[in-house]
Amino acid sequence: MESAKTFFEFSNRITEASSAALEKAKAKFGEIEEITEYNQQKVLKAFIDSRVSEADFAGSTGYGYGDTGREKLDRIYADIFGAEDAIVRHSFTCGTHTLAIALFGVLRPGDTMLCVTGTPYDTIHSVIGLSGEGMGSLKDFGVKYEQTDLGKDGKPDIDAIEKALESKPKMVYIQRSRGYSLRPSLSVDEIGKIASLVHSKCDAIVMVDNCYGELVEKIEPTQVGADLIAGSLIKNAGGSIARTGGYIAGRHDLVELCAYRATTPGLGKEVGCTLGENRNMFMGIFHAPHVVGEALKAAVFAASLFENLGFSVTPSSDESRHDIIQALCLENSDRLIEFCKGIQSGAPVDSFVTPEPWDMPGYDSKVIMAAGAFILGSSIELSADAPLREPFAVWMQGGINFHSAKTAIMLAAEGLNRKGLL
Ligand SMILES: *Cc1c(COP(=O)(O)O)cnc(C)c1O
């Protein structure tokens, strides 16, 4: 009989550190699995309640009138997010586009958008009009922007928010995820506290950029007072199966306005053919709780392993999580480069490619990225990005399959070990 093969060579040091990391992560894995099961039942119940059947996958063409699959998928997302209504479309090209549809959908000239989580995610800057000119940003259309910065602890500054609400903004905007910063992500509970404060002071719409946060906890922002949320389908909600797209969920009147922006005033949700994308989008949201759980386990394992190897990481391996992002502070460029090469070498797609630091537009330093995904740019699949500057951290996220992601993370650690960087 043939004995079991060794497919990857790991030194004793990395094998032992990984075993210890896994042991340390066990309690956290138990918590993740409990949340996964809860969310999986939530999703299953939504499918059953909407009576999903084979015919819903057929897909429509042209105007897409009466597409039952599209209508049921909207209903399922609304149910999962505990929202009145939702619009889920493959024609939303990315998270930024989806957020832009929501912002332009509800904001009008003269309105103020108040962001209470510091500077928002980079790609939203040109939507708001913080960068770029003459592209038709909110600013070009007379929508004003205000911001309250995060406190020293990286948390929203409640006093500053309370003060800013005096100027009666039309919208209060919250970014749930840390994005590519070292600030902590916001828990749904913290979002709820801000939403309650806002609703007690004025009638502003509370909108949440929910990217990377979906299904990480048992409840979603729309269940604690957020009026509108949006996210990408090539992150958590698409479960790594949706090939593109985005979703918006929330109050019925607001989702309707978003639908008028997405298609046209008057037509709204009634049009939009689904071509052949329905099955993938249904399967994606069905698998999403499990896939998010796998990504969270990968993140916790990486945190635990790099803590064991002596690095500072955020969140730490035993901290509670509100998004799927893991930052590892590797202290210098050499380690960041080697880490990303290791992650790339363990990808199922493009493993043979060597990532190189490059001058990415919009960054003031070189950036190195590792990604080997079935869907271009999908960051629910294991990927890592590191700007080569202070604080010399790499942000990794995703991993649709824990065992494969763990192997890639071990390869990254092994690469550092071989180069004498540990
Ligand atoms: C990814 C992300 C976006 C933008 O999504 P894209 O799909 O990259 O356009 C916006 N906000 C946050 C917090 C994100 O993580």
mmCIF file with all atom_site columns, C-alpha atoms in Angstrom, residues 229-327:
data_model
loop_
_atom_site.group_PDB
_atom_site.id
_atom_site.type_symbol
_atom_site.label_atom_id
_atom_site.label_alt_id
_atom_site.label_comp_id
_atom_site.label_asym_id
_atom_site.label_entity_id
_atom_site.label_seq_id
_atom_site.pdbx_PDB_ins_code
_atom_site.Cartn_x
_atom_site.Cartn_y
_atom_site.Cartn_z
_atom_site.occupancy
_atom_site.B_iso_or_equiv
_atom_site.pdbx_formal_charge
_atom_site.auth_seq_id
_atom_site.auth_comp_id
_atom_site.auth_asym_id
_atom_site.auth_atom_id
_atom_site.pdbx_PDB_model_num
ATOM 1  C CA . ILE A 1 229 ? -26.903 48.889 3.702   1.00 0.00 ? 229 ILE A CA 1
ATOM 2  C CA . ALA A 1 230 ? -24.930 47.911 0.636   1.00 0.00 ? 230 ALA A CA 1
ATOM 3  C CA . GLY A 1 231 ? -22.185 45.500 -0.309  1.00 0.00 ? 231 GLY A CA 1
ATOM 4  C CA . SER A 1 232 ? -20.405 43.550 -3.026  1.00 0.00 ? 232 SER A CA 1
ATOM 5  C CA . LEU A 1 233 ? -21.166 40.016 -4.211  1.00 0.00 ? 233 LEU A CA 1
ATOM 6  C CA . ILE A 1 234 ? -17.503 39.208 -4.807  1.00 0.00 ? 234 ILE A CA 1
ATOM 7  C CA . LYS A 1 235 ? -16.983 39.557 -1.081  1.00 0.00 ? 235 LYS A CA 1
ATOM 8  C CA . ASN A 1 236 ? -18.979 37.834 1.703   1.00 0.00 ? 236 ASN A CA 1
ATOM 9  C CA . ALA A 1 237 ? -22.531 37.843 0.343   1.00 0.00 ? 237 ALA A CA 1
ATOM 10 C CA . GLY A 1 238 ? -21.729 36.168 -2.969  1.00 0.00 ? 238 GLY A CA 1
ATOM 11 C CA . GLY A 1 239 ? -20.260 33.176 -1.175  1.00 0.00 ? 239 GLY A CA 1
ATOM 12 C CA . SER A 1 240 ? -17.448 32.989 -3.794  1.00 0.00 ? 240 SER A CA 1
ATOM 13 C CA . ILE A 1 241 ? -19.944 31.687 -6.354  1.00 0.00 ? 241 ILE A CA 1
ATOM 14 C CA . ALA A 1 242 ? -21.708 34.838 -7.577  1.00 0.00 ? 242 ALA A CA 1
ATOM 15 C CA . ARG A 1 243 ? -19.519 35.952 -10.479 1.00 0.00 ? 243 ARG A CA 1
ATOM 16 C CA . THR A 1 244 ? -20.161 39.671 -10.000 1.00 0.00 ? 244 THR A CA 1
ATOM 17 C CA . GLY A 1 245 ? -22.784 41.996 -8.531  1.00 0.00 ? 245 GLY A CA 1
ATOM 18 C CA . GLY A 1 246 ? -23.926 43.847 -5.467  1.00 0.00 ? 246 GLY A CA 1
ATOM 19 C CA . TYR A 1 247 ? -26.882 44.262 -3.119  1.00 0.00 ? 247 TYR A CA 1
ATOM 20 C CA . ILE A 1 248 ? -28.697 47.065 -1.342  1.00 0.00 ? 248 ILE A CA 1
ATOM 21 C CA . ALA A 1 249 ? -31.119 46.327 1.500   1.00 0.00 ? 249 ALA A CA 1
ATOM 22 C CA . GLY A 1 250 ? -33.122 48.416 3.905   1.00 0.00 ? 250 GLY A CA 1
ATOM 23 C CA . ARG A 1 251 ? -36.267 50.502 4.237   1.00 0.00 ? 251 ARG A CA 1
ATOM 24 C CA . HIS A 1 252 ? -38.711 49.912 1.381   1.00 0.00 ? 252 HIS A CA 1
ATOM 25 C CA . ASP A 1 253 ? -38.980 53.576 0.335   1.00 0.00 ? 253 ASP A CA 1
ATOM 26 C CA . LEU A 1 254 ? -35.195 53.941 0.206   1.00 0.00 ? 254 LEU A CA 1
ATOM 27 C CA . VAL A 1 255 ? -34.592 50.708 -1.706  1.00 0.00 ? 255 VAL A CA 1
ATOM 28 C CA . GLU A 1 256 ? -37.190 51.898 -4.213  1.00 0.00 ? 256 GLU A CA 1
ATOM 29 C CA . LEU A 1 257 ? -35.278 55.168 -4.695  1.00 0.00 ? 257 LEU A CA 1
ATOM 30 C CA . CYS A 1 258 ? -32.088 53.149 -5.213  1.00 0.00 ? 258 CYS A CA 1
ATOM 31 C CA . ALA A 1 259 ? -33.895 51.028 -7.813  1.00 0.00 ? 259 ALA A CA 1
ATOM 32 C CA . TYR A 1 260 ? -34.964 54.208 -9.650  1.00 0.00 ? 260 TYR A CA 1
ATOM 33 C CA . ARG A 1 261 ? -31.316 55.247 -9.732  1.00 0.00 ? 261 ARG A CA 1
ATOM 34 C CA . ALA A 1 262 ? -30.135 51.777 -10.749 1.00 0.00 ? 262 ALA A CA 1
ATOM 35 C CA . THR A 1 263 ? -32.508 51.568 -13.715 1.00 0.00 ? 263 THR A CA 1
ATOM 36 C CA . THR A 1 264 ? -34.671 54.662 -14.297 1.00 0.00 ? 264 THR A CA 1
ATOM 37 C CA . PRO A 1 265 ? -37.261 56.702 -12.425 1.00 0.00 ? 265 PRO A CA 1
ATOM 38 C CA . GLY A 1 266 ? -40.533 54.891 -12.983 1.00 0.00 ? 266 GLY A CA 1
ATOM 39 C CA . LEU A 1 267 ? -39.092 51.516 -13.955 1.00 0.00 ? 267 LEU A CA 1
ATOM 40 C CA . GLY A 1 268 ? -37.142 50.716 -10.779 1.00 0.00 ? 268 GLY A CA 1
ATOM 41 C CA . LYS A 1 269 ? -37.109 47.042 -9.860  1.00 0.00 ? 269 LYS A CA 1
ATOM 42 C CA . GLU A 1 270 ? -39.524 45.984 -12.628 1.00 0.00 ? 270 GLU A CA 1
ATOM 43 C CA . VAL A 1 271 ? -36.771 45.645 -15.223 1.00 0.00 ? 271 VAL A CA 1
ATOM 44 C CA . GLY A 1 272 ? -33.321 44.064 -15.335 1.00 0.00 ? 272 GLY A CA 1
ATOM 45 C CA . CYS A 1 273 ? -32.836 40.727 -17.033 1.00 0.00 ? 273 CYS A CA 1
ATOM 46 C CA . THR A 1 274 ? -30.780 38.194 -15.133 1.00 0.00 ? 274 THR A CA 1
ATOM 47 C CA . LEU A 1 275 ? -29.361 36.312 -18.178 1.00 0.00 ? 275 LEU A CA 1
ATOM 48 C CA . GLY A 1 276 ? -27.746 33.214 -16.726 1.00 0.00 ? 276 GLY A CA 1
ATOM 49 C CA . GLU A 1 277 ? -26.628 34.639 -13.385 1.00 0.00 ? 277 GLU A CA 1
ATOM 50 C CA . ASN A 1 278 ? -29.521 33.647 -11.093 1.00 0.00 ? 278 ASN A CA 1
ATOM 51 C CA . ARG A 1 279 ? -28.274 30.186 -10.189 1.00 0.00 ? 279 ARG A CA 1
ATOM 52 C CA . ASN A 1 280 ? -24.846 31.512 -9.192  1.00 0.00 ? 280 ASN A CA 1
ATOM 53 C CA . MET A 1 281 ? -26.346 34.282 -7.109  1.00 0.00 ? 281 MET A CA 1
ATOM 54 C CA . PHE A 1 282 ? -28.735 31.883 -5.341  1.00 0.00 ? 282 PHE A CA 1
ATOM 55 C CA . MET A 1 283 ? -25.967 29.364 -4.720  1.00 0.00 ? 283 MET A CA 1
ATOM 56 C CA . GLY A 1 284 ? -23.656 32.146 -3.598  1.00 0.00 ? 284 GLY A CA 1
ATOM 57 C CA . ILE A 1 285 ? -25.881 33.526 -0.858  1.00 0.00 ? 285 ILE A CA 1
ATOM 58 C CA . PHE A 1 286 ? -26.782 29.955 0.133   1.00 0.00 ? 286 PHE A CA 1
ATOM 59 C CA . HIS A 1 287 ? -23.097 29.075 0.666   1.00 0.00 ? 287 HIS A CA 1
ATOM 60 C CA . ALA A 1 288 ? -22.160 32.477 2.096   1.00 0.00 ? 288 ALA A CA 1
ATOM 61 C CA . PRO A 1 289 ? -22.507 31.647 5.826   1.00 0.00 ? 289 PRO A CA 1
ATOM 62 C CA . HIS A 1 290 ? -20.181 28.666 5.434   1.00 0.00 ? 290 HIS A CA 1
ATOM 63 C CA . VAL A 1 291 ? -17.680 30.476 3.222   1.00 0.00 ? 291 VAL A CA 1
ATOM 64 C CA . VAL A 1 292 ? -17.564 33.452 5.601   1.00 0.00 ? 292 VAL A CA 1
ATOM 65 C CA . GLY A 1 293 ? -16.912 30.968 8.416   1.00 0.00 ? 293 GLY A CA 1
ATOM 66 C CA . GLU A 1 294 ? -13.999 29.451 6.465   1.00 0.00 ? 294 GLU A CA 1
ATOM 67 C CA . ALA A 1 295 ? -12.553 32.929 5.818   1.00 0.00 ? 295 ALA A CA 1
ATOM 68 C CA . LEU A 1 296 ? -12.881 33.785 9.510   1.00 0.00 ? 296 LEU A CA 1
ATOM 69 C CA . LYS A 1 297 ? -11.084 30.578 10.498  1.00 0.00 ? 297 LYS A CA 1
ATOM 70 C CA . ALA A 1 298 ? -8.282  31.426 8.065   1.00 0.00 ? 298 ALA A CA 1
ATOM 71 C CA . ALA A 1 299 ? -8.003  34.899 9.609   1.00 0.00 ? 299 ALA A CA 1
ATOM 72 C CA . VAL A 1 300 ? -7.942  33.552 13.166  1.00 0.00 ? 300 VAL A CA 1
ATOM 73 C CA . PHE A 1 301 ? -5.358  30.924 12.220  1.00 0.00 ? 301 PHE A CA 1
ATOM 74 C CA . ALA A 1 302 ? -3.115  33.559 10.594  1.00 0.00 ? 302 ALA A CA 1
ATOM 75 C CA . ALA A 1 303 ? -3.460  35.806 13.653  1.00 0.00 ? 303 ALA A CA 1
ATOM 76 C CA . SER A 1 304 ? -2.642  32.944 15.988  1.00 0.00 ? 304 SER A CA 1
ATOM 77 C CA . LEU A 1 305 ? 0.343   31.738 13.934  1.00 0.00 ? 305 LEU A CA 1
ATOM 78 C CA . PHE A 1 306 ? 1.917   35.179 13.544  1.00 0.00 ? 306 PHE A CA 1
ATOM 79 C CA . GLU A 1 307 ? 1.334   35.941 17.230  1.00 0.00 ? 307 GLU A CA 1
ATOM 80 C CA . ASN A 1 308 ? 3.250   32.740 17.976  1.00 0.00 ? 308 ASN A CA 1
ATOM 81 C CA . LEU A 1 309 ? 6.013   33.899 15.640  1.00 0.00 ? 309 LEU A CA 1
ATOM 82 C CA . GLY A 1 310 ? 6.305   37.135 17.639  1.00 0.00 ? 310 GLY A CA 1
ATOM 83 C CA . PHE A 1 311 ? 4.415   39.699 15.550  1.00 0.00 ? 311 PHE A CA 1
ATOM 84 C CA . SER A 1 312 ? 1.681   42.103 16.497  1.00 0.00 ? 312 SER A CA 1
ATOM 85 C CA . VAL A 1 313 ? -1.585  41.422 14.692  1.00 0.00 ? 313 VAL A CA 1
ATOM 86 C CA . THR A 1 314 ? -5.014  43.053 14.605  1.00 0.00 ? 314 THR A CA 1
ATOM 87 C CA . PRO A 1 315 ? -7.509  41.737 15.477  1.00 0.00 ? 315 PRO A CA 1
ATOM 88 C CA . SER A 1 316 ? -5.729  39.355 17.854  1.00 0.00 ? 316 SER A CA 1
ATOM 89 C CA . SER A 1 317 ? -6.561  35.655 17.630  1.00 0.00 ? 317 SER A CA 1
ATOM 90 C CA . ASP A 1 318 ? -9.005  35.771 20.541  1.00 0.00 ? 318 ASP A CA 1
ATOM 91 C CA . GLU A 1 319 ? -10.690 39.097 19.795  1.00 0.00 ? 319 GLU A CA 1
ATOM 92 C CA . SER A 1 320 ? -14.308 39.150 18.611  1.00 0.00 ? 320 SER A CA 1
ATOM 93 C CA . ARG A 1 321 ? -14.590 39.805 14.889  1.00 0.00 ? 321 ARG A CA 1
ATOM 94 C CA . HIS A 1 322 ? -16.863 42.078 12.914  1.00 0.00 ? 322 HIS A CA 1
ATOM 95 C CA . ASP A 1 323 ? -15.359 41.657 9.451   1.00 0.00 ? 323 ASP A CA 1
ATOM 96 C CA . ILE A 1 324 ? -13.156 39.109 7.665   1.00 0.00 ? 324 ILE A CA 1
ATOM 97 C CA . ILE A 1 325 ? -10.008 41.259 7.460   1.00 0.00 ? 325 ILE A CA 1
ATOM 98 C CA . GLN A 1 326 ? -6.791  40.369 9.261   1.00 0.00 ? 326 GLN A CA 1
ATOM 99 C CA . ALA A 1 327 ? -3.864  42.766 9.542   1.00 0.00 ? 327 ALA A CA 1
#
